[in-house]
Amino acid sequence: MNYSFSYRFKVLGLLVFFMGFTVSSFSQDTIQTVVAQKGDGILSLLRKQGVNPYDHYDDFISLNIENLRDSIHLYAGRTYRIPSADLDTVAIVDTIQSKTKEIKKIEGKVYPIFGKDYETVLPKSKLLKGAVYYLVSGHGGPDPGAMATYGGKSIAEDEYAYDITLRLARELLAHGAEVYIIIRDENDGIRDERILEIDHDEVAYPNKTIPLNQVARLRQRVDIVNSLYKKNRGKFQRLIVTHIDSRSVGQNIDVFFYHHEKSRNGKKLAESIHKTFQKKYKKYQPNRTYSGTFEDRTSLYLVKKTHPAMTFIEVGNIKNKKDQRRILDPENRQALAKWISEGVLLDHKLGEIGPIR
């Protein structure tokens, strides 16, 4: 049947109107709200609403950025918008007249090392496909690293550095990277507690006992990383070492970075993450100056001896009360990992500059 142009235009207009109305109504229906209670954090709030906190962490912040303290902390008594529950399908309508839908499964990969609640990693992008990252958290095994007390309990550097490292690994995997977690604890996984229990069962990749002697421990890590580097020769490779410093109780420090003095790519990696932190502080804490630095520090054993371009990160002073909040709060640990990962993405986008080391 040959409809007039005017009639077809009116029909098309009605279709667009109803489609727009349906999408708008659907969007409003899928956004829930909830009032934060005292003690709630983003992770716990999402979990209580049945939403995977790690897959929707960024979505929550985007929805509520104007209602968060320092971009990551909730205010008790305020109302927050909750992202829609996990979706594992995507509907595609081929034409405006079509009523059929094509369903596409979004499948994640399982990594038990992250713990039962977070072992499934859903893909975010393929931006890091082909890139290899070696992640080393400080100390571990017989050496807990820097120690302090909080709430009458002992806290140790290796537990918090490891938790941040796991969160970073998860972010990098979600962007398609190949990731080696060099210091490993198969029992811990990602933990959302403030006080992380101290144990000594960490091993070195793939399952090597960590030596008691300090030089032997460092040499073991260097040998593992350099062996893997040789195996992956020709690929884009980076090493990230995470530590927590120990200084006087009154010394508050920002996150800072070291690199090898002769490594242009190591400097670029450290600078990319440093720039990301500067940008985040400027956006989320405009009244606070970020004083973290990046500089060469070849005297450090891992900086001097490892072959991949690398950065050595000091997250804070475990003895300082302000820095303890940065370390103990699981939302802060997640933010640290996310910001580091964004710096890593920037570094990868900029590519290699010679010489490779």
PDB file of C-alpha atoms in Angstrom, residues 9-156:
ATOM      1  CA  PHE A   9       6.014  11.101   8.738  1.00  0.00           C
ATOM      2  CA  LYS A  10       3.287  11.197  11.411  1.00  0.00           C
ATOM      3  CA  VAL A  11       3.607   7.451  12.044  1.00  0.00           C
ATOM      4  CA  LEU A  12       7.380   7.741  12.368  1.00  0.00           C
ATOM      5  CA  GLY A  13       6.940  10.634  14.790  1.00  0.00           C
ATOM      6  CA  LEU A  14       4.605   8.593  16.975  1.00  0.00           C
ATOM      7  CA  LEU A  15       7.030   5.673  16.961  1.00  0.00           C
ATOM      8  CA  VAL A  16       9.907   7.911  18.034  1.00  0.00           C
ATOM      9  CA  PHE A  17       7.731   9.496  20.743  1.00  0.00           C
ATOM     10  CA  PHE A  18       6.685   6.161  22.209  1.00  0.00           C
ATOM     11  CA  MET A  19      10.205   4.723  21.981  1.00  0.00           C
ATOM     12  CA  GLY A  20      11.593   7.797  23.733  1.00  0.00           C
ATOM     13  CA  PHE A  21       8.868   7.592  26.385  1.00  0.00           C
ATOM     14  CA  THR A  22       9.592   3.912  26.973  1.00  0.00           C
ATOM     15  CA  VAL A  23      13.353   4.395  27.291  1.00  0.00           C
ATOM     16  CA  SER A  24      12.903   7.357  29.646  1.00  0.00           C
ATOM     17  CA  SER A  25      10.450   5.464  31.824  1.00  0.00           C
ATOM     18  CA  PHE A  26      12.711   2.433  31.884  1.00  0.00           C
ATOM     19  CA  SER A  27      15.734   4.513  32.891  1.00  0.00           C
ATOM     20  CA  GLN A  28      13.866   6.100  35.780  1.00  0.00           C
ATOM     21  CA  ASP A  29      12.474   2.777  36.952  1.00  0.00           C
ATOM     22  CA  THR A  30      15.912   1.136  37.107  1.00  0.00           C
ATOM     23  CA  ILE A  31      17.472   3.763  39.387  1.00  0.00           C
ATOM     24  CA  GLN A  32      16.872   2.917  43.050  1.00  0.00           C
ATOM     25  CA  THR A  33      17.663   5.178  45.980  1.00  0.00           C
ATOM     26  CA  VAL A  34      18.767   4.319  49.495  1.00  0.00           C
ATOM     27  CA  VAL A  35      19.606   6.297  52.630  1.00  0.00           C
ATOM     28  CA  ALA A  36      23.144   5.724  53.903  1.00  0.00           C
ATOM     29  CA  GLN A  37      23.427   4.590  57.500  1.00  0.00           C
ATOM     30  CA  LYS A  38      26.244   5.380  59.893  1.00  0.00           C
ATOM     31  CA  GLY A  39      29.216   3.177  59.066  1.00  0.00           C
ATOM     32  CA  ASP A  40      28.165   2.557  55.459  1.00  0.00           C
ATOM     33  CA  GLY A  41      30.726   2.776  52.688  1.00  0.00           C
ATOM     34  CA  ILE A  42      30.181   2.547  48.942  1.00  0.00           C
ATOM     35  CA  LEU A  43      31.194  -1.103  48.811  1.00  0.00           C
ATOM     36  CA  SER A  44      29.008  -2.206  51.724  1.00  0.00           C
ATOM     37  CA  LEU A  45      26.058  -0.089  50.549  1.00  0.00           C
ATOM     38  CA  LEU A  46      26.103  -1.619  47.068  1.00  0.00           C
ATOM     39  CA  ARG A  47      26.505  -5.110  48.467  1.00  0.00           C
ATOM     40  CA  LYS A  48      23.473  -4.663  50.744  1.00  0.00           C
ATOM     41  CA  GLN A  49      21.431  -3.642  47.690  1.00  0.00           C
ATOM     42  CA  GLY A  50      22.410  -6.819  45.841  1.00  0.00           C
ATOM     43  CA  VAL A  51      24.687  -4.990  43.399  1.00  0.00           C
ATOM     44  CA  ASN A  52      28.251  -6.177  42.683  1.00  0.00           C
ATOM     45  CA  PRO A  53      30.315  -3.401  44.321  1.00  0.00           C
ATOM     46  CA  TYR A  54      33.360  -3.743  42.083  1.00  0.00           C
ATOM     47  CA  ASP A  55      31.549  -3.910  38.759  1.00  0.00           C
ATOM     48  CA  HIS A  56      29.388  -0.879  39.624  1.00  0.00           C
ATOM     49  CA  TYR A  57      31.740   1.166  41.819  1.00  0.00           C
ATOM     50  CA  ASP A  58      32.426   3.741  39.077  1.00  0.00           C
ATOM     51  CA  ASP A  59      28.739   3.873  38.102  1.00  0.00           C
ATOM     52  CA  PHE A  60      27.796   4.708  41.709  1.00  0.00           C
ATOM     53  CA  ILE A  61      30.364   7.518  41.906  1.00  0.00           C
ATOM     54  CA  SER A  62      29.162   8.974  38.584  1.00  0.00           C
ATOM     55  CA  LEU A  63      25.556   8.975  39.790  1.00  0.00           C
ATOM     56  CA  ASN A  64      26.360  10.509  43.190  1.00  0.00           C
ATOM     57  CA  ILE A  65      29.536  12.568  42.718  1.00  0.00           C
ATOM     58  CA  GLU A  66      27.946  15.766  44.045  1.00  0.00           C
ATOM     59  CA  ASN A  67      26.869  13.994  47.209  1.00  0.00           C
ATOM     60  CA  LEU A  68      30.192  12.401  48.208  1.00  0.00           C
ATOM     61  CA  ARG A  69      32.985  13.626  50.444  1.00  0.00           C
ATOM     62  CA  ASP A  70      36.366  13.503  48.667  1.00  0.00           C
ATOM     63  CA  SER A  71      34.570  11.656  45.824  1.00  0.00           C
ATOM     64  CA  ILE A  72      34.475   8.341  47.698  1.00  0.00           C
ATOM     65  CA  HIS A  73      32.912   8.771  51.147  1.00  0.00           C
ATOM     66  CA  LEU A  74      29.208   8.682  52.019  1.00  0.00           C
ATOM     67  CA  TYR A  75      27.368  11.059  54.335  1.00  0.00           C
ATOM     68  CA  ALA A  76      25.155   9.243  56.831  1.00  0.00           C
ATOM     69  CA  GLY A  77      21.503  10.209  56.433  1.00  0.00           C
ATOM     70  CA  ARG A  78      21.788  11.280  52.803  1.00  0.00           C
ATOM     71  CA  THR A  79      19.998   9.591  49.913  1.00  0.00           C
ATOM     72  CA  TYR A  80      22.049   7.913  47.193  1.00  0.00           C
ATOM     73  CA  ARG A  81      21.156   6.568  43.785  1.00  0.00           C
ATOM     74  CA  ILE A  82      21.946   2.897  43.159  1.00  0.00           C
ATOM     75  CA  PRO A  83      23.001   1.740  39.670  1.00  0.00           C
ATOM     76  CA  SER A  84      20.824  -0.894  38.019  1.00  0.00           C
ATOM     77  CA  ALA A  85      21.608  -4.501  38.974  1.00  0.00           C
ATOM     78  CA  ASP A  86      24.109  -6.522  36.952  1.00  0.00           C
ATOM     79  CA  LEU A  87      23.038  -6.937  33.344  1.00  0.00           C
ATOM     80  CA  ASP A  88      24.346  -9.896  31.375  1.00  0.00           C
ATOM     81  CA  THR A  89      22.470  -9.232  28.148  1.00  0.00           C
ATOM     82  CA  VAL A  90      22.405  -6.547  25.495  1.00  0.00           C
ATOM     83  CA  ALA A  91      19.280  -6.006  23.368  1.00  0.00           C
ATOM     84  CA  ILE A  92      19.764  -4.920  19.743  1.00  0.00           C
ATOM     85  CA  VAL A  93      16.878  -3.770  17.496  1.00  0.00           C
ATOM     86  CA  ASP A  94      17.931  -3.945  13.838  1.00  0.00           C
ATOM     87  CA  THR A  95      15.244  -1.609  12.443  1.00  0.00           C
ATOM     88  CA  ILE A  96      12.569   0.718  13.803  1.00  0.00           C
ATOM     89  CA  GLN A  97       9.896  -1.768  12.764  1.00  0.00           C
ATOM     90  CA  SER A  98      11.654  -4.867  14.148  1.00  0.00           C
ATOM     91  CA  LYS A  99      10.249  -6.516  17.244  1.00  0.00           C
ATOM     92  CA  THR A 100      12.955  -9.179  17.496  1.00  0.00           C
ATOM     93  CA  LYS A 101      15.914  -8.857  19.886  1.00  0.00           C
ATOM     94  CA  GLU A 102      19.351 -10.353  19.684  1.00  0.00           C
ATOM     95  CA  ILE A 103      20.730 -11.400  23.068  1.00  0.00           C
ATOM     96  CA  LYS A 104      24.460 -11.256  23.688  1.00  0.00           C
ATOM     97  CA  LYS A 105      26.054 -12.750  26.794  1.00  0.00           C
ATOM     98  CA  ILE A 106      28.775 -10.794  28.585  1.00  0.00           C
ATOM     99  CA  GLU A 107      31.018 -13.434  30.101  1.00  0.00           C
ATOM    100  CA  GLY A 108      33.636 -12.822  32.756  1.00  0.00           C
ATOM    101  CA  LYS A 109      36.752 -14.797  33.641  1.00  0.00           C
ATOM    102  CA  VAL A 110      37.210 -16.376  37.049  1.00  0.00           C
ATOM    103  CA  TYR A 111      40.350 -15.693  39.116  1.00  0.00           C
ATOM    104  CA  PRO A 112      40.076 -17.434  42.524  1.00  0.00           C
ATOM    105  CA  ILE A 113      42.958 -15.391  43.926  1.00  0.00           C
ATOM    106  CA  PHE A 114      40.577 -12.410  44.307  1.00  0.00           C
ATOM    107  CA  GLY A 115      38.353 -14.328  46.728  1.00  0.00           C
ATOM    108  CA  LYS A 116      34.900 -15.848  46.343  1.00  0.00           C
ATOM    109  CA  ASP A 117      33.007 -12.540  46.167  1.00  0.00           C
ATOM    110  CA  TYR A 118      35.232 -10.938  43.535  1.00  0.00           C
ATOM    111  CA  GLU A 119      36.733 -13.791  41.551  1.00  0.00           C
ATOM    112  CA  THR A 120      34.678 -13.054  38.413  1.00  0.00           C
ATOM    113  CA  VAL A 121      36.138 -10.208  36.354  1.00  0.00           C
ATOM    114  CA  LEU A 122      33.904  -8.720  33.670  1.00  0.00           C
ATOM    115  CA  PRO A 123      35.624  -7.082  30.686  1.00  0.00           C
ATOM    116  CA  LYS A 124      35.585  -3.277  30.509  1.00  0.00           C
ATOM    117  CA  SER A 125      37.710  -2.806  27.395  1.00  0.00           C
ATOM    118  CA  LYS A 126      40.599  -4.267  25.380  1.00  0.00           C
ATOM    119  CA  LEU A 127      42.781  -1.194  25.827  1.00  0.00           C
ATOM    120  CA  LEU A 128      45.579  -3.215  27.478  1.00  0.00           C
ATOM    121  CA  LYS A 129      45.360  -6.282  25.237  1.00  0.00           C
ATOM    122  CA  GLY A 130      48.854  -7.630  24.593  1.00  0.00           C
ATOM    123  CA  ALA A 131      50.390  -5.711  27.498  1.00  0.00           C
ATOM    124  CA  VAL A 132      52.023  -7.552  30.409  1.00  0.00           C
ATOM    125  CA  TYR A 133      52.132  -6.284  33.990  1.00  0.00           C
ATOM    126  CA  TYR A 134      54.101  -7.657  36.934  1.00  0.00           C
ATOM    127  CA  LEU A 135      52.687  -6.564  40.292  1.00  0.00           C
ATOM    128  CA  VAL A 136      54.782  -6.887  43.438  1.00  0.00           C
ATOM    129  CA  SER A 137      53.359  -5.975  46.840  1.00  0.00           C
ATOM    130  CA  GLY A 138      55.956  -5.176  49.483  1.00  0.00           C
ATOM    131  CA  HIS A 139      57.283  -7.713  51.998  1.00  0.00           C
ATOM    132  CA  GLY A 140      55.144 -10.794  52.790  1.00  0.00           C
ATOM    133  CA  GLY A 141      55.797 -14.284  54.121  1.00  0.00           C
ATOM    134  CA  PRO A 142      58.107 -14.070  57.165  1.00  0.00           C
ATOM    135  CA  ASP A 143      58.404 -10.277  56.788  1.00  0.00           C
ATOM    136  CA  PRO A 144      55.265  -8.193  57.519  1.00  0.00           C
ATOM    137  CA  GLY A 145      57.071  -4.949  56.662  1.00  0.00           C
ATOM    138  CA  ALA A 146      56.221  -1.703  58.436  1.00  0.00           C
ATOM    139  CA  MET A 147      54.034  -2.120  61.526  1.00  0.00           C
ATOM    140  CA  ALA A 148      51.722   0.148  63.519  1.00  0.00           C
ATOM    141  CA  THR A 149      48.715  -0.070  65.818  1.00  0.00           C
ATOM    142  CA  TYR A 150      45.132   1.011  65.184  1.00  0.00           C
ATOM    143  CA  GLY A 151      42.299   0.570  67.651  1.00  0.00           C
ATOM    144  CA  GLY A 152      44.546  -1.507  69.847  1.00  0.00           C
ATOM    145  CA  LYS A 153      45.357  -3.979  67.047  1.00  0.00           C
ATOM    146  CA  SER A 154      48.530  -4.432  65.022  1.00  0.00           C
ATOM    147  CA  ILE A 155      48.442  -3.588  61.338  1.00  0.00           C
ATOM    148  CA  ALA A 156      51.103  -4.609  58.825  1.00  0.00           C
TER     149      ALA A 156
END
